Amino acid sequence: MTLRQLKAFLVVAQTLNFAEASKKMFMSQPAMSLAIKSLEESVGGQLLVRTTRAVSLTPEGKALYERGRRLVAEWDAMEEEMRQRFALERGLVSIAAMPSFAANQLPDIIARFRQRHPGINVQVNDVVAEETVELVRDGKVELGVTFRPEGLLEQDQFTPLCVDQFVAVLPPQHPASEYDSVSWQQLSGDEFIALQRPSMVRVKIEETLSAAGIPLDVAFDSHQLATVGRMVGAGLGVSVAPSLCRQQMLDAGARIVPLNNPVIESELGVLTKRSHELSAAGQAMFDVILHCFSARS
Amino acid sequence: MTLRQLKAFLVVAQTLNFAEASKKMFMSQPAMSLAIKSLEESVGGQLLVRTTRAVSLTPEGKALYERGRRLVAEWDAMEEEMRQRFALERGLVSIAAMPSFAANQLPDIIARFRQRHPGINVQVNDVVAEETVELVRDGKVELGVTFRPEGLLEQDQFTPLCVDQFVAVLPPQHPASEYDSVSWQQLSGDEFIALQRPSMVRVKIEETLSAAGIPLDVAFDSHQLATVGRMVGAGLGVSVAPSLCRQQMLDAGARIVPLNNPVIESELGVLTKRSHELSAAGQAMFDVILHCFSARS
DNA sequence: CACACTTACGATATTCGTAAGGATT
DNA sequence: AATCCTTACGAATATCGTAAGTGTG
């Protein structure tokens, strides 16, 4: 019993006419006879009653018609779904990103992706960097965007996007806010506003300062980047953030000035599981992300 | 996309090993490679990731595996169901019969049928003769057992089983109950117990007597044959019934004596729709019925 | 070098289309 | 005679199996 035979049978069952059915199946009428005959042999009995002038269904034929029609419909739907998945006309891509990226670059990326592939749903997990790594490793998401994690495993594949140089976030009235660049020492007199742990941004800052022997005295902290920006904008103090957050900080009313002595930098990239298990949709998203960064650099 | 290709893919997806899967599919390993390759081409992308040492599923492959497994299971079930229907291992036969037949001959027939085909369900409609005809014509039942109906249509096919000679049903104490036969005149002094209309038995009796110019004076009537038998058995009067009912009447405590002057007879048979639309199960039931009557005559 | 999948190619099996046949209206 | 399905047979197509190839551990 072949799929083609069943489809042929269904058409004959509908039309009750071999000749007409053959046309619809794009085969000759004798071929249709053979196909039906072969189908009947495979199930062990007659499905169609052929008098020379009319064709009708046996009770078994009716039963096969009902079940077969549903089955073939499901089959066609399955075929179409698979085709659509590969054609990027349908699908799902799940992505995790650390907040500083999710709130700044990601919306534009998703917009561009969505414009190119309107049929593909995008699930975004806006979580801290550590959790981004976990989600990728657990297969909960296909892609994770984060700073290069510490303990990369064999199964992890990290594709760098850019090296992010952290910047000073200053209130408009701060004297250094008009400088071309600012050093840590120039900020030492100000109240420092930080992100709370377990933010990767906080960790990176502490690591670098600790290595440079510079003490960090945190006056306020928040776990929301937006809040930090607002606090700076309100003149409560200064902060340091990845340059990814530039626009978000400006919107919050803060000023951005390059930071040095020491430079704090971190490598932004896309984390995936090795062994190339990306779905077509995931690969497409990956390509869009890469394209956005290669175009800017 | 072929059924065989999908089945092959499902086996590979389970085993994650081409060679092993080929054995299970009874084909060579290269043939398996080709089958998978062809399947992948038909859906437009990769389903399996083959490194030289391991095979794994792409996300699309996982999706196809889930849907495909269900679909193939349904397919196999459908194939098996059709096979079983024709092999008389499963199925349904619906039969209608007038009460005098349904209560007497039919149970044995069904028992014999059931013994031969334990997997086939039998639906019995115990209805008056007119309704039997209707049920057959409406396609509600495949077979109807009844006396030859009056207005046979072109679409009706009536296969005679036997000619039933009606018999007198007498109380044990009735003088004629020991006779070899009895005439209507010999019953004219007794109270007559009849079936109610629309019983075909009642109609046949009235028709024959009316043609012979014999008046019929019904003292009691019931629409249940069993009740008529009991009433006769209780000595309330005499009755006339098809000889089909012989056993039922004896069981009710009545005696049976052949009846003549005039003889009342009617042709019992099986009514089906022409154009041979019987299911395998229906045909089998038909054969059993015919066999039961050809064996007795 | 052994293992596992892929490619190549000749052989086999299936399916197809044209032509002829049979039955009914 | 016209219509509709079936049978027959040669041809195109698809599939298969053996053998050789390729890449990895």
PDB file of N, CA and C in Angstrom, chain B residues 133-175:
ATOM      1  N   VAL B 133     -37.707  -3.522   5.514  1.00  0.00           N
ATOM      2  CA  VAL B 133     -37.490  -3.087   4.133  1.00  0.00           C
ATOM      3  C   VAL B 133     -36.917  -1.670   4.106  1.00  0.00           C
ATOM      4  N   GLU B 134     -37.490  -0.831   4.919  1.00  0.00           N
ATOM      5  CA  GLU B 134     -37.005   0.554   4.955  1.00  0.00           C
ATOM      6  C   GLU B 134     -35.545   0.635   5.368  1.00  0.00           C
ATOM      7  N   LEU B 135     -35.214  -0.111   6.409  1.00  0.00           N
ATOM      8  CA  LEU B 135     -33.836  -0.064   6.914  1.00  0.00           C
ATOM      9  C   LEU B 135     -32.844  -0.494   5.835  1.00  0.00           C
ATOM     10  N   VAL B 136     -33.233  -1.515   5.063  1.00  0.00           N
ATOM     11  CA  VAL B 136     -32.341  -1.971   3.996  1.00  0.00           C
ATOM     12  C   VAL B 136     -32.229  -0.896   2.918  1.00  0.00           C
ATOM     13  N   ARG B 137     -33.384  -0.346   2.538  1.00  0.00           N
ATOM     14  CA  ARG B 137     -33.357   0.653   1.469  1.00  0.00           C
ATOM     15  C   ARG B 137     -32.597   1.898   1.879  1.00  0.00           C
ATOM     16  N   ASP B 138     -32.688   2.250   3.148  1.00  0.00           N
ATOM     17  CA  ASP B 138     -31.975   3.441   3.628  1.00  0.00           C
ATOM     18  C   ASP B 138     -30.505   3.176   3.889  1.00  0.00           C
ATOM     19  N   GLY B 139     -30.108   1.918   3.733  1.00  0.00           N
ATOM     20  CA  GLY B 139     -28.711   1.602   3.994  1.00  0.00           C
ATOM     21  C   GLY B 139     -28.373   1.562   5.471  1.00  0.00           C
ATOM     22  N   LYS B 140     -29.404   1.547   6.315  1.00  0.00           N
ATOM     23  CA  LYS B 140     -29.150   1.486   7.761  1.00  0.00           C
ATOM     24  C   LYS B 140     -28.689   0.095   8.177  1.00  0.00           C
ATOM     25  N   VAL B 141     -29.139  -0.910   7.423  1.00  0.00           N
ATOM     26  CA  VAL B 141     -28.667  -2.272   7.661  1.00  0.00           C
ATOM     27  C   VAL B 141     -28.275  -2.870   6.321  1.00  0.00           C
ATOM     28  N   GLU B 142     -27.402  -3.872   6.389  1.00  0.00           N
ATOM     29  CA  GLU B 142     -26.972  -4.491   5.134  1.00  0.00           C
ATOM     30  C   GLU B 142     -27.947  -5.556   4.677  1.00  0.00           C
ATOM     31  N   LEU B 143     -28.509  -6.275   5.643  1.00  0.00           N
ATOM     32  CA  LEU B 143     -29.362  -7.410   5.315  1.00  0.00           C
ATOM     33  C   LEU B 143     -30.686  -7.296   6.050  1.00  0.00           C
ATOM     34  N   GLY B 144     -31.746  -7.707   5.406  1.00  0.00           N
ATOM     35  CA  GLY B 144     -33.038  -7.777   6.071  1.00  0.00           C
ATOM     36  C   GLY B 144     -33.661  -9.133   5.810  1.00  0.00           C
ATOM     37  N   VAL B 145     -34.158  -9.759   6.824  1.00  0.00           N
ATOM     38  CA  VAL B 145     -34.823 -11.050   6.636  1.00  0.00           C
ATOM     39  C   VAL B 145     -36.310 -10.844   6.889  1.00  0.00           C
ATOM     40  N   THR B 146     -37.090 -11.190   5.902  1.00  0.00           N
ATOM     41  CA  THR B 146     -38.521 -10.918   5.998  1.00  0.00           C
ATOM     42  C   THR B 146     -39.262 -11.752   4.963  1.00  0.00           C
ATOM     43  N   PHE B 147     -40.598 -11.773   5.063  1.00  0.00           N
ATOM     44  CA  PHE B 147     -41.385 -12.337   3.976  1.00  0.00           C
ATOM     45  C   PHE B 147     -41.265 -11.409   2.776  1.00  0.00           C
ATOM     46  N   ARG B 148     -41.411 -11.985   1.607  1.00  0.00           N
ATOM     47  CA  ARG B 148     -41.280 -11.193   0.382  1.00  0.00           C
ATOM     48  C   ARG B 148     -42.176  -9.955   0.439  1.00  0.00           C
ATOM     49  N   PRO B 149     -41.590  -8.788   0.373  1.00  0.00           N
ATOM     50  CA  PRO B 149     -42.383  -7.557   0.490  1.00  0.00           C
ATOM     51  C   PRO B 149     -43.245  -7.354  -0.751  1.00  0.00           C
ATOM     52  N   GLU B 150     -44.264  -6.545  -0.589  1.00  0.00           N
ATOM     53  CA  GLU B 150     -45.188  -6.286  -1.697  1.00  0.00           C
ATOM     54  C   GLU B 150     -44.517  -5.501  -2.817  1.00  0.00           C
ATOM     55  N   GLY B 151     -44.149  -4.302  -2.514  1.00  0.00           N
ATOM     56  CA  GLY B 151     -43.667  -3.431  -3.592  1.00  0.00           C
ATOM     57  C   GLY B 151     -42.162  -3.457  -3.757  1.00  0.00           C
ATOM     58  N   LEU B 152     -41.648  -4.513  -4.337  1.00  0.00           N
ATOM     59  CA  LEU B 152     -40.197  -4.595  -4.545  1.00  0.00           C
ATOM     60  C   LEU B 152     -39.757  -3.577  -5.593  1.00  0.00           C
ATOM     61  N   LEU B 153     -38.732  -2.849  -5.291  1.00  0.00           N
ATOM     62  CA  LEU B 153     -38.229  -1.846  -6.229  1.00  0.00           C
ATOM     63  C   LEU B 153     -37.067  -2.409  -7.033  1.00  0.00           C
ATOM     64  N   GLU B 154     -36.654  -1.616  -7.981  1.00  0.00           N
ATOM     65  CA  GLU B 154     -35.524  -1.990  -8.830  1.00  0.00           C
ATOM     66  C   GLU B 154     -34.262  -2.213  -8.003  1.00  0.00           C
ATOM     67  N   GLN B 155     -34.108  -1.359  -7.000  1.00  0.00           N
ATOM     68  CA  GLN B 155     -32.885  -1.416  -6.198  1.00  0.00           C
ATOM     69  C   GLN B 155     -32.888  -2.583  -5.205  1.00  0.00           C
ATOM     70  N   ASP B 156     -34.055  -3.192  -5.024  1.00  0.00           N
ATOM     71  CA  ASP B 156     -34.139  -4.269  -4.033  1.00  0.00           C
ATOM     72  C   ASP B 156     -33.710  -5.600  -4.632  1.00  0.00           C
ATOM     73  N   GLN B 157     -33.041  -6.369  -3.809  1.00  0.00           N
ATOM     74  CA  GLN B 157     -32.692  -7.721  -4.235  1.00  0.00           C
ATOM     75  C   GLN B 157     -33.230  -8.662  -3.166  1.00  0.00           C
ATOM     76  N   PHE B 158     -34.131  -9.535  -3.574  1.00  0.00           N
ATOM     77  CA  PHE B 158     -34.737 -10.444  -2.608  1.00  0.00           C
ATOM     78  C   PHE B 158     -34.307 -11.869  -2.913  1.00  0.00           C
ATOM     79  N   THR B 159     -33.607 -12.478  -1.998  1.00  0.00           N
ATOM     80  CA  THR B 159     -33.119 -13.842  -2.190  1.00  0.00           C
ATOM     81  C   THR B 159     -33.963 -14.794  -1.343  1.00  0.00           C
ATOM     82  N   PRO B 160     -34.783 -15.635  -1.985  1.00  0.00           N
ATOM     83  CA  PRO B 160     -35.670 -16.514  -1.217  1.00  0.00           C
ATOM     84  C   PRO B 160     -34.890 -17.537  -0.397  1.00  0.00           C
ATOM     85  N   LEU B 161     -35.400 -17.810   0.773  1.00  0.00           N
ATOM     86  CA  LEU B 161     -34.792 -18.830   1.634  1.00  0.00           C
ATOM     87  C   LEU B 161     -35.672 -20.076   1.680  1.00  0.00           C
ATOM     88  N   CYS B 162     -36.963 -19.866   1.876  1.00  0.00           N
ATOM     89  CA  CYS B 162     -37.875 -21.002   1.934  1.00  0.00           C
ATOM     90  C   CYS B 162     -39.309 -20.477   1.832  1.00  0.00           C
ATOM     91  N   VAL B 163     -40.233 -21.361   1.574  1.00  0.00           N
ATOM     92  CA  VAL B 163     -41.644 -20.988   1.602  1.00  0.00           C
ATOM     93  C   VAL B 163     -42.207 -21.485   2.926  1.00  0.00           C
ATOM     94  N   ASP B 164     -42.690 -20.527   3.698  1.00  0.00           N
ATOM     95  CA  ASP B 164     -43.163 -20.884   5.030  1.00  0.00           C
ATOM     96  C   ASP B 164     -44.661 -21.163   4.983  1.00  0.00           C
ATOM     97  N   GLN B 165     -45.040 -22.337   5.444  1.00  0.00           N
ATOM     98  CA  GLN B 165     -46.444 -22.717   5.501  1.00  0.00           C
ATOM     99  C   GLN B 165     -46.946 -22.424   6.909  1.00  0.00           C
ATOM    100  N   PHE B 166     -47.981 -21.580   6.987  1.00  0.00           N
ATOM    101  CA  PHE B 166     -48.458 -21.216   8.315  1.00  0.00           C
ATOM    102  C   PHE B 166     -49.098 -22.415   8.998  1.00  0.00           C
ATOM    103  N   VAL B 167     -49.058 -22.432  10.311  1.00  0.00           N
ATOM    104  CA  VAL B 167     -49.575 -23.568  11.081  1.00  0.00           C
ATOM    105  C   VAL B 167     -50.580 -23.088  12.118  1.00  0.00           C
ATOM    106  N   ALA B 168     -51.405 -23.999  12.524  1.00  0.00           N
ATOM    107  CA  ALA B 168     -52.350 -23.682  13.599  1.00  0.00           C
ATOM    108  C   ALA B 168     -51.644 -23.823  14.934  1.00  0.00           C
ATOM    109  N   VAL B 169     -51.946 -22.896  15.825  1.00  0.00           N
ATOM    110  CA  VAL B 169     -51.365 -22.928  17.161  1.00  0.00           C
ATOM    111  C   VAL B 169     -52.525 -23.203  18.120  1.00  0.00           C
ATOM    112  N   LEU B 170     -52.462 -24.360  18.761  1.00  0.00           N
ATOM    113  CA  LEU B 170     -53.617 -24.815  19.542  1.00  0.00           C
ATOM    114  C   LEU B 170     -53.242 -25.076  20.997  1.00  0.00           C
ATOM    115  N   PRO B 171     -54.222 -24.924  21.879  1.00  0.00           N
ATOM    116  CA  PRO B 171     -53.955 -25.303  23.278  1.00  0.00           C
ATOM    117  C   PRO B 171     -53.845 -26.822  23.361  1.00  0.00           C
ATOM    118  N   PRO B 172     -53.117 -27.344  24.322  1.00  0.00           N
ATOM    119  CA  PRO B 172     -52.919 -28.800  24.431  1.00  0.00           C
ATOM    120  C   PRO B 172     -54.247 -29.530  24.554  1.00  0.00           C
ATOM    121  N   GLN B 173     -55.202 -28.890  25.204  1.00  0.00           N
ATOM    122  CA  GLN B 173     -56.477 -29.589  25.433  1.00  0.00           C
ATOM    123  C   GLN B 173     -57.419 -29.516  24.234  1.00  0.00           C
ATOM    124  N   HIS B 174     -57.001 -28.810  23.199  1.00  0.00           N
ATOM    125  CA  HIS B 174     -57.861 -28.676  22.013  1.00  0.00           C
ATOM    126  C   HIS B 174     -57.965 -30.021  21.298  1.00  0.00           C
ATOM    127  N   PRO B 175     -59.153 -30.397  20.882  1.00  0.00           N
ATOM    128  CA  PRO B 175     -59.306 -31.718  20.242  1.00  0.00           C
ATOM    129  C   PRO B 175     -58.450 -31.882  19.000  1.00  0.00           C
TER     130      PRO B 175
END
